[in-house]
Coordinates of C-alpha atoms in Angstrom, one line a residue:
Chain N
M59 CA 38.3 185.9 200.1
E60 CA 37.5 188.4 197.3
Q61 CA 34.2 187.8 195.6
K62 CA 34.7 186.1 192.3
L63 CA 32.3 186.1 189.4
Y64 CA 30.7 182.8 188.3
I65 CA 30.0 182.5 184.6
G66 CA 28.0 179.6 183.3
V67 CA 28.7 178.2 179.9
I68 CA 26.0 175.9 178.4
G69 CA 25.9 173.9 175.3
S70 CA 25.7 170.4 173.9
A71 CA 27.6 167.3 174.8
E72 CA 28.3 166.9 171.1
A73 CA 29.2 169.7 168.8
P74 CA 31.2 170.4 165.6
P75 CA 34.8 171.6 165.8
E76 CA 34.0 175.3 165.2
I77 CA 31.5 175.4 168.1
L78 CA 34.0 173.6 170.3
E79 CA 36.6 176.2 169.4
M80 CA 34.2 179.0 170.3
A81 CA 33.6 177.3 173.7
R82 CA 37.3 176.9 174.3
K83 CA 37.9 180.6 173.6
V84 CA 35.1 181.6 175.9
G85 CA 36.6 179.4 178.6
R86 CA 40.1 181.0 178.2
E87 CA 38.6 184.5 178.3
I88 CA 36.7 183.7 181.5
A89 CA 39.8 182.3 183.2
K90 CA 41.9 185.3 182.1
R91 CA 39.5 187.6 183.7
G92 CA 39.6 185.7 187.0
A93 CA 36.1 184.3 187.0
I94 CA 35.0 180.8 187.9
L95 CA 33.5 178.7 185.1
V96 CA 30.3 176.8 185.8
C97 CA 29.2 174.1 183.4
G98 CA 27.4 170.7 183.1
G99 CA 30.6 168.9 183.5
R100 CA 30.4 166.6 180.5
G101 CA 31.8 166.5 177.0
G102 CA 31.4 168.7 173.9
V103 CA 30.9 172.4 174.7
M104 CA 31.2 171.8 178.4
E105 CA 34.6 170.1 178.0
A106 CA 35.9 172.6 175.5
A107 CA 35.0 175.5 177.8
A108 CA 36.7 173.7 180.8
K109 CA 39.7 173.0 178.6
G110 CA 40.0 176.7 177.9
V111 CA 39.9 177.5 181.6
W112 CA 42.5 174.8 182.3
E113 CA 44.9 176.2 179.7
E114 CA 44.8 179.5 181.5
G115 CA 45.1 177.9 185.0
G116 CA 41.6 179.0 186.1
L117 CA 38.9 177.2 188.1
A118 CA 36.2 175.2 186.3
V119 CA 33.3 173.6 188.1
G120 CA 31.1 170.9 186.6
I121 CA 27.7 170.0 187.9
L122 CA 27.0 166.5 186.7
P123 CA 23.6 164.9 186.1
G124 CA 24.5 161.3 186.9
T125 CA 25.5 159.4 190.0
T126 CA 29.2 159.1 189.3
R127 CA 32.2 161.4 188.8
K128 CA 33.3 159.1 185.9
E129 CA 31.2 161.0 183.4
A130 CA 33.2 164.2 184.2
N131 CA 35.4 165.7 181.5
P132 CA 39.1 165.7 182.5
Y133 CA 39.5 169.5 182.6
L134 CA 37.4 170.3 185.7
S135 CA 38.9 171.6 188.9
V136 CA 35.8 170.4 190.8
A137 CA 33.1 167.9 189.8
V138 CA 29.9 168.0 191.7
V139 CA 27.8 164.8 191.4
T140 CA 24.1 165.5 191.7
G141 CA 22.4 162.2 190.8
M142 CA 19.4 164.4 189.8
G143 CA 19.3 164.0 186.0
E144 CA 18.0 167.0 184.1
A145 CA 16.9 168.7 187.3
R146 CA 20.6 169.6 187.7
N147 CA 20.2 172.1 184.9
A148 CA 18.6 174.4 187.5
V149 CA 21.7 174.2 189.6
V150 CA 24.1 175.0 186.8
V151 CA 22.2 178.2 186.1
R152 CA 21.4 179.1 189.7
S153 CA 25.1 179.0 190.5
S154 CA 26.0 181.5 187.7
D155 CA 26.0 185.3 187.7
A156 CA 25.5 185.3 183.9
V157 CA 25.2 182.4 181.4
I158 CA 26.7 182.2 177.9
A159 CA 24.8 179.8 175.7
I160 CA 26.8 178.4 172.8
S161 CA 24.7 176.7 170.1
G162 CA 23.0 173.8 171.9
G163 CA 20.1 171.4 171.9
Y164 CA 17.0 171.1 174.2
G165 CA 19.1 170.8 177.4
T166 CA 20.7 174.1 176.6
L167 CA 17.3 175.6 175.7
S168 CA 16.0 174.5 179.1
E169 CA 19.0 176.2 180.8
I170 CA 18.4 179.4 178.8
A171 CA 14.8 179.5 179.9
L172 CA 15.5 178.6 183.6
A173 CA 18.1 181.4 183.7
L174 CA 15.8 184.0 182.3
K175 CA 13.1 182.8 184.7
M176 CA 15.5 183.3 187.6
G177 CA 16.5 186.8 186.3
I178 CA 20.0 185.7 185.4
P179 CA 21.3 187.3 182.2
V180 CA 21.9 185.1 179.2
I181 CA 24.3 185.8 176.3
G182 CA 23.7 183.8 173.2
L183 CA 26.4 182.8 170.8
N184 CA 25.0 181.1 167.7
T185 CA 22.2 179.6 169.8
W186 CA 18.3 179.2 169.9
Q187 CA 16.1 182.0 168.7
L188 CA 12.9 182.4 170.8
T189 CA 9.6 184.0 169.9
A190 CA 7.2 184.4 172.9
P191 CA 3.5 183.6 172.6
D192 CA 2.8 187.3 172.2
G193 CA 5.2 187.5 169.3
S194 CA 8.0 189.3 171.2
G195 CA 11.5 188.0 171.2
G196 CA 13.2 186.5 174.2
H197 CA 15.6 188.5 176.3
L198 CA 18.8 186.9 175.2
L199 CA 21.7 189.2 174.5
L200 CA 23.3 188.3 171.2
A201 CA 27.0 188.1 170.7
K202 CA 29.0 187.6 167.5
S203 CA 32.2 186.3 168.9
P204 CA 33.6 184.5 172.0
E205 CA 35.3 187.8 173.1
E206 CA 32.1 189.8 172.7
A207 CA 30.1 187.1 174.6
V208 CA 32.5 187.3 177.6
S209 CA 32.5 191.1 177.5
L210 CA 28.8 191.2 177.6
A211 CA 28.7 188.7 180.4
W212 CA 30.9 191.0 182.5
R213 CA 28.8 194.0 181.7
V214 CA 25.5 192.4 182.8
A215 CA 26.8 190.2 185.6
D216 CA 28.4 193.0 187.6
G217 CA 25.6 195.5 187.0
E218 CA 27.8 197.9 185.0
Chain J
M173 CA 44.4 166.2 185.5
E174 CA 45.3 163.7 188.3
Q175 CA 42.3 162.3 190.1
K176 CA 41.7 164.0 193.4
L177 CA 39.9 162.6 196.3
Y178 CA 36.7 164.4 197.5
I179 CA 36.1 164.3 201.3
G180 CA 32.8 165.5 202.7
V181 CA 32.6 167.1 206.1
I182 CA 29.1 167.4 207.6
G183 CA 28.0 169.0 210.8
S184 CA 25.8 171.7 212.2
A185 CA 25.5 175.4 211.2
E186 CA 25.9 176.2 214.9
A187 CA 28.4 174.4 217.2
P188 CA 30.4 175.0 220.3
P189 CA 34.1 176.0 220.0
E190 CA 35.6 172.6 220.6
I191 CA 33.6 171.1 217.8
L192 CA 34.5 173.9 215.5
E193 CA 38.2 173.4 216.4
M194 CA 37.8 169.7 215.4
A195 CA 36.3 170.7 212.1
R196 CA 39.1 173.2 211.4
K197 CA 41.7 170.5 212.1
V198 CA 39.9 168.0 209.8
G199 CA 39.8 170.7 207.1
R200 CA 43.5 171.4 207.4
E201 CA 44.4 167.7 207.3
I202 CA 42.2 167.2 204.2
A203 CA 43.9 170.1 202.4
K204 CA 47.4 168.9 203.4
R205 CA 46.7 165.6 201.9
G206 CA 45.6 167.2 198.6
A207 CA 42.0 166.3 198.7
I208 CA 39.0 168.5 197.9
L209 CA 36.6 169.4 200.8
V210 CA 32.9 169.1 200.1
C211 CA 30.5 170.7 202.6
G212 CA 27.1 172.3 202.9
G213 CA 28.7 175.8 202.5
R214 CA 27.2 177.5 205.4
G215 CA 28.4 178.4 208.9
G216 CA 29.4 176.4 212.0
V217 CA 31.2 173.1 211.2
M218 CA 31.0 173.8 207.5
E219 CA 32.7 177.1 207.9
A220 CA 35.3 175.8 210.3
A221 CA 36.3 172.9 208.0
A222 CA 36.5 175.3 205.0
K223 CA 38.6 177.7 207.1
G224 CA 41.0 174.9 207.8
V225 CA 41.3 174.1 204.1
W226 CA 41.8 177.8 203.3
E227 CA 44.6 178.1 205.9
E228 CA 46.4 175.3 204.0
G229 CA 45.7 176.8 200.5
G230 CA 43.4 173.9 199.6
L231 CA 40.1 173.7 197.6
A232 CA 36.8 173.9 199.5
V233 CA 33.5 173.4 197.8
G234 CA 30.2 174.4 199.4
I235 CA 26.8 173.1 198.1
L236 CA 24.3 175.6 199.3
P237 CA 20.6 174.9 200.0
G238 CA 19.2 178.3 199.3
T239 CA 18.9 180.5 196.2
T240 CA 21.8 182.9 196.7
R241 CA 25.5 182.8 197.2
K242 CA 25.2 185.3 200.0
E243 CA 24.6 182.5 202.6
A244 CA 28.1 181.0 201.7
N245 CA 30.8 181.1 204.3
P246 CA 33.8 183.2 203.3
Y247 CA 36.4 180.4 203.1
L248 CA 34.9 178.5 200.1
S249 CA 36.9 178.3 196.9
V250 CA 33.6 177.4 195.1
A251 CA 30.0 177.9 196.1
V252 CA 27.3 176.0 194.3
V253 CA 23.8 177.4 194.6
T254 CA 21.2 174.6 194.4
G255 CA 17.9 176.4 195.5
M256 CA 16.8 172.9 196.5
G257 CA 16.6 173.2 200.3
E258 CA 17.3 170.0 202.2
A259 CA 17.3 167.9 199.0
R260 CA 20.8 169.3 198.5
N261 CA 22.1 167.1 201.3
A262 CA 22.0 164.2 198.8
V263 CA 24.3 166.2 196.5
V264 CA 26.8 166.9 199.3
V265 CA 27.1 163.3 200.0
R266 CA 27.0 162.0 196.4
S267 CA 29.9 164.2 195.5
S268 CA 32.1 162.8 198.3
D269 CA 34.3 159.7 198.2
A270 CA 34.0 159.5 202.0
V271 CA 32.2 161.6 204.6
I272 CA 33.3 162.7 208.0
A273 CA 30.4 163.5 210.3
I274 CA 31.4 165.9 213.2
S275 CA 28.7 166.1 215.9
G276 CA 25.6 167.5 214.2
G277 CA 21.9 167.6 214.3
Y278 CA 19.1 166.2 212.1
G279 CA 20.5 167.6 208.9
T280 CA 23.8 165.8 209.6
L281 CA 21.9 162.6 210.5
S282 CA 20.2 162.7 207.1
E283 CA 23.5 163.0 205.4
I284 CA 25.0 160.1 207.3
A285 CA 22.0 158.0 206.3
L286 CA 22.0 159.1 202.7
A287 CA 25.8 158.3 202.4
L288 CA 25.4 154.8 204.0
K289 CA 22.4 154.2 201.6
M290 CA 24.6 155.1 198.6
G291 CA 27.4 153.0 199.8
I292 CA 29.7 155.9 200.7
P293 CA 31.8 155.3 203.8
V294 CA 31.1 157.6 206.8
I295 CA 33.5 158.3 209.6
G296 CA 31.9 159.6 212.8
L297 CA 33.6 162.0 215.2
N298 CA 31.5 162.7 218.3
T299 CA 28.4 162.2 216.3
W300 CA 25.0 160.3 216.2
Q301 CA 24.8 156.7 217.5
L302 CA 22.5 154.6 215.5
T303 CA 20.6 151.4 216.4
A304 CA 18.9 149.7 213.5
P305 CA 15.4 148.1 213.9
D306 CA 17.0 144.7 214.3
G307 CA 19.2 146.0 217.2
S308 CA 22.4 146.1 215.2
G309 CA 24.5 149.2 215.0
G310 CA 24.9 151.4 212.0
H311 CA 28.0 151.1 209.8
L312 CA 29.7 154.3 210.9
L313 CA 33.4 154.1 211.5
L314 CA 34.3 155.8 214.7
A315 CA 37.2 158.1 215.1
K316 CA 38.5 159.7 218.3
S317 CA 40.4 162.6 216.8
P318 CA 40.4 164.8 213.7
E319 CA 43.7 163.1 212.6
E320 CA 42.2 159.6 213.0
A321 CA 39.1 160.6 211.2
V322 CA 41.0 161.8 208.2
S323 CA 43.3 158.8 208.2
L324 CA 40.2 156.5 208.3
A325 CA 38.7 158.5 205.4
W326 CA 41.7 157.9 203.3
R327 CA 41.8 154.2 204.1
V328 CA 38.2 153.6 203.1
A329 CA 37.9 156.1 200.3
D330 CA 40.7 154.7 198.2
G331 CA 39.8 151.1 198.9
E332 CA 43.0 150.4 200.8
Chain Q
M179 CA -12.0 171.3 198.2
E180 CA -11.8 170.5 201.9
Q181 CA -8.2 170.3 203.2
K182 CA -7.0 166.7 203.5
L183 CA -4.3 165.5 205.7
Y184 CA -1.2 163.9 204.0
I185 CA 0.4 161.1 206.0
G186 CA 3.8 159.8 204.9
V187 CA 4.7 156.1 205.4
I188 CA 8.3 155.3 205.0
G189 CA 10.1 151.9 205.2
S190 CA 12.2 149.5 203.1
A191 CA 11.6 148.1 199.6
E192 CA 12.1 144.7 201.1
A193 CA 10.7 143.6 204.5
P194 CA 9.5 140.4 206.3
P195 CA 5.8 139.5 206.3
E196 CA 5.1 140.9 209.8
I197 CA 6.4 144.3 208.8
L198 CA 4.5 144.3 205.6
E199 CA 1.3 143.4 207.5
M200 CA 1.9 146.4 209.9
A201 CA 2.3 148.7 206.8
R202 CA -0.9 147.4 205.3
K203 CA -2.8 148.1 208.5
V204 CA -1.3 151.6 208.7
G205 CA -2.4 152.2 205.1
R206 CA -6.0 150.9 205.7
E207 CA -6.3 153.1 208.8
I208 CA -5.0 156.2 207.0
A209 CA -7.5 155.7 204.2
K210 CA -10.4 155.0 206.6
R211 CA -9.7 158.4 208.2
G212 CA -9.8 160.1 204.9
A213 CA -6.1 161.2 204.6
I214 CA -3.9 160.9 201.6
L215 CA -0.9 158.4 201.8
V216 CA 2.5 159.7 200.6
C217 CA 5.2 157.1 200.1
G218 CA 8.3 156.3 198.0
G219 CA 6.2 154.4 195.5
R220 CA 8.2 151.2 195.3
G221 CA 7.8 147.7 196.8
G222 CA 8.0 146.4 200.3
V223 CA 6.6 148.7 203.0
M224 CA 5.7 151.3 200.4
E225 CA 3.6 148.8 198.4
A226 CA 2.0 147.2 201.5
A227 CA 0.9 150.6 202.8
A228 CA -0.5 151.6 199.3
K229 CA -2.3 148.2 199.2
G230 CA -4.0 149.0 202.5
V231 CA -5.1 152.3 201.1
W232 CA -6.3 150.7 197.9
E233 CA -8.4 148.1 199.9
E234 CA -10.2 151.0 201.5
G235 CA -10.7 153.0 198.3
G236 CA -8.4 155.8 199.4
L237 CA -5.8 157.9 197.7
A238 CA -2.1 156.8 197.6
V239 CA 0.7 158.9 196.1
G240 CA 4.1 157.5 195.3
I241 CA 7.2 159.7 194.8
L242 CA 9.5 157.6 192.7
P243 CA 13.3 158.0 192.6
G244 CA 14.0 156.8 189.1
T245 CA 13.1 158.0 185.6
T246 CA 10.2 155.7 184.8
R247 CA 6.8 154.9 186.2
K248 CA 7.5 151.2 185.6
E249 CA 9.1 151.0 189.1
A250 CA 5.8 152.0 190.7
N251 CA 3.9 149.5 192.8
P252 CA 0.4 148.6 191.4
Y253 CA -1.6 150.1 194.3
L254 CA -0.8 153.8 193.8
S255 CA -3.5 156.2 192.7
V256 CA -0.8 158.6 191.5
A257 CA 2.9 158.0 190.7
V258 CA 5.2 161.0 190.5
V259 CA 8.4 160.4 188.6
T260 CA 11.2 162.5 190.0
G261 CA 14.4 161.2 188.2
M262 CA 16.3 162.6 191.3
G263 CA 17.4 159.4 193.0
E264 CA 17.7 159.6 196.8
A265 CA 17.1 163.4 196.7
R266 CA 13.5 162.5 196.3
N267 CA 13.4 161.4 199.9
A268 CA 13.2 165.1 200.8
V269 CA 10.0 165.4 198.6
V270 CA 8.3 162.4 200.2
V271 CA 8.8 164.0 203.6
R272 CA 8.1 167.6 202.7
S273 CA 4.8 166.6 201.2
S274 CA 3.6 165.0 204.5
D275 CA 2.0 166.5 207.5
A276 CA 3.3 163.7 209.7
V277 CA 5.4 160.6 208.9
I278 CA 5.1 157.1 210.1
A279 CA 8.4 155.1 210.0
I280 CA 8.0 151.4 209.9
S281 CA 11.2 149.4 210.5
G282 CA 13.5 150.5 207.6
G283 CA 17.1 150.8 206.4
Y284 CA 19.3 153.8 205.7
G285 CA 16.9 155.3 203.2
T286 CA 14.2 155.3 205.9
L287 CA 16.6 156.8 208.4
S288 CA 17.4 159.6 206.0
E289 CA 13.7 160.4 205.7
I290 CA 13.3 160.3 209.5
A291 CA 16.1 162.8 209.9
L292 CA 14.9 165.0 207.0
A293 CA 11.4 165.2 208.5
L294 CA 12.7 166.1 212.0
K295 CA 15.0 168.7 210.4
M296 CA 11.9 170.2 208.7
G297 CA 9.9 170.2 211.8
I298 CA 7.6 167.4 210.6
P299 CA 6.5 165.0 213.3
V300 CA 7.7 161.4 213.0
I301 CA 6.1 158.3 214.6
G302 CA 8.3 155.3 214.9
L303 CA 6.9 151.7 214.6
N304 CA 9.7 149.2 215.2
T305 CA 12.2 151.5 213.6
W306 CA 15.6 153.1 214.2
Q307 CA 16.7 154.3 217.6
L308 CA 18.7 157.5 217.6
T309 CA 21.1 158.9 220.2
A310 CA 22.3 162.4 219.5
P311 CA 25.9 163.5 220.0
D312 CA 25.0 165.0 223.3
G313 CA 23.5 161.7 224.5
S314 CA 19.9 162.8 224.2
G315 CA 17.4 160.7 222.3
G316 CA 15.9 161.8 219.0
H317 CA 12.4 163.2 218.8
L318 CA 10.6 160.2 217.4
L319 CA 7.2 159.4 218.9
L320 CA 7.1 155.7 219.6
A321 CA 4.0 153.6 218.8
K322 CA 3.5 149.9 219.6
S323 CA 0.8 149.1 216.9
P324 CA -0.3 150.3 213.5
E325 CA -3.5 151.7 215.2
E326 CA -1.5 153.6 217.8
A327 CA 0.8 155.0 215.1
V328 CA -2.0 156.4 213.0
S329 CA -3.7 157.8 216.1
L330 CA -0.5 159.5 217.1
A331 CA 0.0 160.8 213.6
W332 CA -3.5 162.5 213.7
R333 CA -2.8 164.0 217.1
V334 CA 0.5 165.6 216.0
A335 CA -0.4 166.4 212.4
D336 CA -3.4 168.5 213.2
G337 CA -1.9 170.2 216.2
E338 CA -4.4 168.7 218.7
Chain P
M238 CA -5.1 149.0 188.7
E239 CA -5.5 149.8 185.1
Q240 CA -2.7 152.0 183.7
K241 CA -3.8 155.6 183.4
L242 CA -2.3 158.2 181.2
Y243 CA -0.6 161.2 182.8
I244 CA -1.0 164.4 180.8
G245 CA 1.0 167.5 181.8
V246 CA -0.4 171.0 181.3
I247 CA 2.1 173.8 181.6
G248 CA 1.6 177.5 181.5
S249 CA 2.0 180.7 183.5
A250 CA 0.8 181.5 187.0
E251 CA -0.8 184.6 185.5
A252 CA -2.7 184.7 182.2
P253 CA -5.5 186.6 180.5
P254 CA -9.1 185.2 180.6
E255 CA -9.0 183.6 177.1
I256 CA -5.9 181.6 177.9
L257 CA -7.4 180.5 181.2
E258 CA -10.5 179.3 179.4
M259 CA -8.4 177.3 177.0
A260 CA -6.6 175.7 180.0
R261 CA -10.0 174.9 181.7
K262 CA -11.2 173.2 178.5
V263 CA -8.0 171.2 178.2
G264 CA -8.4 170.1 181.9
R265 CA -12.1 169.0 181.3
E266 CA -11.2 167.0 178.2
I267 CA -8.3 165.3 180.0
A268 CA -10.6 164.3 182.9
K269 CA -13.4 163.1 180.5
R270 CA -10.9 160.8 178.9
G271 CA -9.9 159.4 182.2
A272 CA -6.3 160.6 182.4
I273 CA -4.5 162.2 185.3
L274 CA -3.6 165.9 185.0
V275 CA -0.1 166.8 186.1
C276 CA 0.7 170.5 186.6
G277 CA 2.9 172.9 188.6
G278 CA 0.1 173.3 191.2
R279 CA -0.1 177.0 191.4
G280 CA -2.4 179.7 189.9
G281 CA -3.2 180.9 186.4
V282 CA -3.1 178.2 183.7
M283 CA -2.3 175.5 186.3
E284 CA -5.3 176.4 188.4
A285 CA -7.6 176.7 185.4
A286 CA -6.6 173.3 184.1
A287 CA -7.1 171.8 187.6
K288 CA -10.5 173.4 187.8
G289 CA -11.5 171.8 184.5
V290 CA -10.5 168.4 185.9
W291 CA -12.3 169.1 189.1
E292 CA -15.5 170.0 187.3
E293 CA -15.4 166.6 185.6
G294 CA -14.6 164.7 188.8
G295 CA -11.1 163.8 187.6
L296 CA -7.7 163.6 189.3
A297 CA -5.3 166.6 189.3
V298 CA -1.8 166.5 190.7
G299 CA 0.2 169.6 191.4
I300 CA 4.0 169.6 191.9
L301 CA 4.7 172.7 193.9
P302 CA 8.1 174.5 193.9
G303 CA 8.0 175.9 197.4
T304 CA 8.1 174.5 200.9
T305 CA 4.4 174.6 201.8
R306 CA 1.1 173.3 200.5
K307 CA -0.4 176.8 201.1
E308 CA 0.6 177.9 197.6
A309 CA -1.5 175.1 196.0
N310 CA -4.6 176.1 194.0
P311 CA -7.8 174.7 195.5
Y312 CA -8.7 172.3 192.7
L313 CA -5.9 169.8 193.1
S314 CA -6.7 166.3 194.2
V315 CA -3.0 165.9 195.3
A316 CA -0.4 168.5 196.1
V317 CA 3.2 167.4 196.2
V318 CA 5.5 169.8 198.0
T319 CA 9.0 169.7 196.6
G320 CA 10.9 172.6 198.2
M321 CA 13.1 172.5 195.1
G322 CA 12.2 175.7 193.3
E323 CA 12.5 175.7 189.6
A324 CA 14.2 172.3 189.7
R325 CA 10.7 170.9 190.2
N326 CA 9.9 171.7 186.5
A327 CA 11.8 168.6 185.6
V328 CA 9.5 166.5 187.9
V329 CA 6.3 167.9 186.3
V330 CA 7.6 166.9 182.9
R331 CA 9.1 163.6 183.9
S332 CA 5.8 162.5 185.4
S333 CA 3.9 163.2 182.2
D334 CA 3.3 160.9 179.2
A335 CA 2.7 164.0 177.0
V336 CA 2.7 167.7 177.8
I337 CA 0.4 170.4 176.6
A338 CA 1.9 173.9 176.7
I339 CA -0.6 176.7 176.8
S340 CA 0.9 180.2 176.1
G341 CA 3.4 180.6 179.0
G342 CA 6.6 182.5 180.0
Y343 CA 10.2 181.3 180.7
G344 CA 9.1 178.7 183.2
T345 CA 6.9 177.1 180.6
L346 CA 9.7 177.3 178.0
S347 CA 12.0 175.5 180.4
E348 CA 9.4 172.7 180.7
I349 CA 8.9 172.5 176.9
A350 CA 12.7 172.1 176.5
L351 CA 13.1 169.6 179.4
A352 CA 10.2 167.5 177.9
L353 CA 11.8 167.5 174.4
K354 CA 15.2 166.6 175.9
M355 CA 13.6 163.6 177.8
G356 CA 11.8 162.5 174.6
I357 CA 8.4 163.4 176.0
P358 CA 6.0 164.8 173.3
V359 CA 4.9 168.4 173.6
I360 CA 1.8 169.9 172.1
G361 CA 1.8 173.7 171.8
L362 CA -1.3 175.8 172.1
N363 CA -0.6 179.4 171.4
T364 CA 2.9 179.0 172.9
W365 CA 6.6 179.7 172.3
Q366 CA 8.1 179.3 168.8
L367 CA 11.5 177.9 168.7
T368 CA 14.2 178.1 166.1
A369 CA 17.2 175.9 166.7
P370 CA 20.8 177.1 166.1
D371 CA 20.8 175.3 162.8
G372 CA 17.7 177.2 161.7
S373 CA 15.4 174.2 162.1
G374 CA 12.2 174.4 164.1
G375 CA 11.7 172.7 167.4
H376 CA 9.6 169.5 167.6
L377 CA 6.5 170.9 169.1
L378 CA 3.2 169.7 167.7
L379 CA 1.0 172.6 167.1
A380 CA -2.7 172.6 168.0
K381 CA -5.3 175.2 167.3
S382 CA -7.9 174.4 169.9
P383 CA -8.1 172.7 173.4
E384 CA -9.8 169.8 171.8
E385 CA -7.2 169.3 169.2
A386 CA -4.4 169.6 171.7
V387 CA -5.9 166.9 173.9
S388 CA -6.5 164.7 170.8
L389 CA -2.9 165.1 169.7
A390 CA -1.7 164.3 173.3
W391 CA -3.6 161.0 173.2
R392 CA -2.2 160.2 169.8
V393 CA 1.4 160.7 170.7
A394 CA 1.2 159.6 174.3
D395 CA -0.1 156.1 173.6
G396 CA 2.2 155.6 170.6
E397 CA -0.7 155.5 168.1

């Protein structure tokens, strides 16, 4: 009954091999450090991250948008079926102590924004660049490698 | 990557000892049979069922209504934080292959109704009795003991 | 900018003519008294109630479960598209100061239960009968006619 | 029972006077053209847009995040109470045929992203600038004035 850390990994359902490899490495690192992976439960980056967790015997949770568990990727330990469509993005993020964004499209961008709105730290790996209306940058923490992304997540998630 | 069964257990956040004991037995039985427990993640029946799962080394998932993991009971393997209030009841039910209702108040009644609406079988253990507008009964399957409830859940959840 | 009352009307997407006529009368009465109708936005009882409101030139709001406004009935003043499936039932109820349940199936039952859970009064017109686990009845207020239902709604909604 | 257009206006709950004035003008223009305003129902840009609609006798709908109508601004024709927190952002956007983003913080950014994910056109007025992971820009349509923003919304919302 120790408290575990929950790390969200967000990214597209379709992505090129080098992005998937990044996601898999992030997943492995998360599992090695004993945290729980939270993701959107589907393919692409979500599946690759879950696969990394699975390879290390860790726990991967998928929060699915549709009404059936059939859309889950095969590496999840637990698949939650929301039936809420894109509104589930708020649940993925809310369930995470820190979020790692890997590349990604508009769905990922919405999760980055929701996390920052909720005060949940976001680490960006090859992802969106944001310029606020006043010209300032967004508050993403930038990482250059999967290892650095996970290190940063730990640093900000546990308040170190 | 075998497919596991997901069994929901629904009931009140406050309940007398004999109801909690029922919930704990249901949880133990679910874990013994290798299924994943889905519940609302809080105290009372939800906690007792999760405790039963924990005693058997199983996997218990809590779908929380509020915005923080702090409201989770200590026996959950995974706590999902929805921030959606009562709307999360639909997620608890949607994520389950069958639902066991143990006693319960209006929140439990809403979950029974949502499950039946979605076509998910519900087993009732000392719970609400329903009489439809046309005088017919609801489609709850009635069980007399925790063991019978879990047996029934398996029978209906896997289409036997 | 006066404060208007919001009255929910819940019931099935398919219903026999006498039930639809009840719903239409409830809708007319709600509009005559200057309140806003809240409903699930689809056919059957929801459409009949909205039609009654429309006949009196009132305001009818539909909270739709799907992802498109095409499923809305034609009598709504405003259609809200949630894309959240059954989880939208919590929004219908949460937006109402009192709820009138007319006949109905499991979806309606879930809304009755969610309302009672949230402390929102429910008036029943030819609807579900509930018996709690302890043998007590539910807290529905029973009405025998559309007029009585609306009268009761006003009495409980404004705390008279 | 003509089909009306629904135009979303998104922006912060707190904003400087010149931004509020933009929002009010956008609201007035939307009402003059006979469309329904959809917004998040709270203060700042949401209130200013609703005020503009109110000045022209139009219809303004607010989709509130919390559990009570008390957080609504006073210019709404209809306040929907979701109790879903930030997950309600998906409902604001899903209910709109086009969305006008005026300045804004992370909440607004999440709505821009959700809209683009759902294929709903977004017009930006002094708002976020987005650079995708591949270096391309986002698909916001940029406007320089409230009038141009509303014109653009009409052009893209009705498929012209």
